[in-house]
């Protein structure tokens, strides 16, 4: 009985730790704004500043890079504008106790009309206190 209770407590504790460390994912279209981190942050995908990524089905010397501009705000009215990259540093930044990272950007630059259809994927993770 003691071992069963100990196993149950250990399992619950490990599940809580794993769940707490999982980052949130957020998809934003260019110009779109959404809340994240249980309402603690608001992230706006302002624009794509540059996109030199290798087009689909092309052979390139390097993969290229896309740089985007985002604005992150918190509930208390603070904000920060960030410029983050797909392949070069920085891939993200920190604000209000969270790490915000760009993990994807679609479509690829060879897609006709891509500029109006960009979707950025962000990973948002609470920093340890």
Coordinates of C-alpha atoms in Angstrom, one line a residue:
X1 CA 0.0 0.0 0.0
X2 CA 2.8 2.4 0.9
X3 CA 4.6 1.7 -2.4
X4 CA 1.4 2.3 -4.3
X5 CA 0.8 5.7 -2.7
X6 CA 4.5 6.6 -3.2
X7 CA 4.3 5.7 -6.9
X8 CA 1.1 7.7 -7.3
X9 CA 2.6 10.8 -5.6
X10 CA 5.8 10.5 -7.7
X11 CA 3.8 10.1 -10.9
X12 CA 1.7 13.2 -10.2
X13 CA 4.7 15.3 -9.3
X14 CA 6.5 14.3 -12.5
X15 CA 3.4 15.0 -14.6
X16 CA 3.1 18.5 -13.0
X17 CA 6.8 19.3 -13.8
X18 CA 6.5 18.2 -17.4
X19 CA 3.3 20.1 -18.0
X20 CA 4.7 23.3 -16.4
X21 CA 7.7 23.3 -18.7
X22 CA 5.8 22.7 -22.0
X23 CA 6.0 25.9 -24.1
X24 CA 2.8 27.4 -25.5
X25 CA 2.5 27.6 -29.3
X26 CA 1.0 30.6 -31.1
X27 CA 0.3 31.0 -34.8
X28 CA -0.1 34.6 -36.1
X29 CA -0.7 36.0 -39.6
X30 CA 1.1 39.2 -40.6
X31 CA -0.7 42.1 -39.0
X32 CA -2.5 39.9 -36.5
X33 CA -2.4 40.1 -32.7
X34 CA -3.4 37.5 -30.1
X35 CA -3.0 37.0 -26.3
X36 CA -0.7 34.3 -25.1
X37 CA 0.6 32.8 -21.8
X38 CA -2.9 32.6 -20.3
X39 CA -3.6 36.2 -21.0
X40 CA -0.3 37.6 -19.6
X41 CA 1.1 38.7 -22.9
X42 CA -0.2 40.1 -26.2
X43 CA 1.9 39.5 -29.3
X44 CA 1.5 41.3 -32.6
X45 CA 3.2 40.2 -35.7
X46 CA 3.9 43.6 -37.3
X47 CA 5.8 42.7 -40.5
X48 CA 8.4 40.7 -42.4
X49 CA 11.5 42.9 -42.6
X50 CA 13.4 40.6 -45.0
X51 CA 13.1 37.2 -46.5
X52 CA 16.2 35.7 -48.2
X53 CA 15.2 32.0 -47.5
X54 CA 15.9 29.5 -50.2
X55 CA 12.8 29.0 -52.4
X56 CA 11.1 25.6 -52.4
X57 CA 12.6 23.1 -54.9
X58 CA 15.7 25.2 -55.4
X59 CA 19.4 24.4 -54.7
X60 CA 21.0 27.1 -52.5
X61 CA 24.4 27.5 -51.0
X62 CA 22.7 28.4 -47.7
X63 CA 19.2 28.2 -46.3
X64 CA 18.8 32.0 -46.1
X65 CA 17.0 33.9 -43.4
X66 CA 13.8 35.8 -42.7
X67 CA 13.6 38.6 -40.2
X68 CA 10.3 39.6 -38.6
X69 CA 9.2 42.4 -36.3
X70 CA 6.8 41.7 -33.4
X71 CA 5.5 43.8 -30.5
X72 CA 5.0 42.1 -27.2
X73 CA 2.9 43.8 -24.4
X74 CA 2.0 42.7 -20.9
X75 CA -1.1 43.4 -18.7
X76 CA 0.7 46.3 -16.9
X77 CA 1.1 48.3 -20.1
X78 CA 4.8 47.5 -20.7
X79 CA 5.8 46.6 -24.3
X80 CA 8.9 45.7 -26.3
X81 CA 9.4 45.6 -30.1
X82 CA 11.6 42.7 -31.2
X83 CA 13.3 41.8 -34.5
X84 CA 13.8 38.0 -34.6
X85 CA 15.1 35.6 -37.2
X86 CA 14.4 32.2 -38.6
X87 CA 18.0 31.1 -39.1
X88 CA 20.3 33.8 -37.8
X89 CA 20.5 35.0 -34.2
X90 CA 18.4 36.1 -32.4
X91 CA 15.6 33.6 -32.8
X92 CA 13.8 35.2 -29.9
X93 CA 13.9 37.4 -26.9
X94 CA 12.6 37.7 -23.3
X95 CA 9.9 39.9 -21.9
X96 CA 7.8 40.0 -18.8
X97 CA 9.2 36.7 -17.5
X98 CA 8.7 34.8 -20.7
X99 CA 10.9 33.6 -23.5
X100 CA 9.4 34.3 -27.0
X101 CA 11.0 32.4 -29.9
X102 CA 10.2 32.2 -33.6
X103 CA 10.0 28.5 -34.5
X104 CA 8.6 28.8 -38.1
X105 CA 7.5 31.1 -40.9
X106 CA 5.4 30.1 -43.9
X107 CA 5.0 30.2 -46.8
X108 CA 8.3 29.8 -48.5
X109 CA 9.5 32.9 -50.5
X110 CA 8.8 31.3 -53.9
X111 CA 5.1 31.2 -53.3
X112 CA 3.4 33.9 -55.3
X113 CA 1.7 36.5 -53.1
X114 CA 3.5 35.2 -50.0
X115 CA 4.0 38.6 -48.5
X116 CA 0.2 38.9 -47.7
X117 CA 0.0 35.3 -46.4
X118 CA 2.9 35.0 -43.9
X119 CA 2.2 33.0 -40.8
X120 CA 4.7 33.0 -37.9
X121 CA 4.8 30.3 -35.3
X122 CA 6.0 31.2 -31.8
X123 CA 7.0 29.2 -28.8
X124 CA 6.3 31.0 -25.5
X125 CA 7.7 29.7 -22.3
X126 CA 7.6 30.9 -18.7
X127 CA 11.1 31.6 -17.3
X128 CA 12.1 30.0 -14.0
X129 CA 11.9 32.4 -11.1

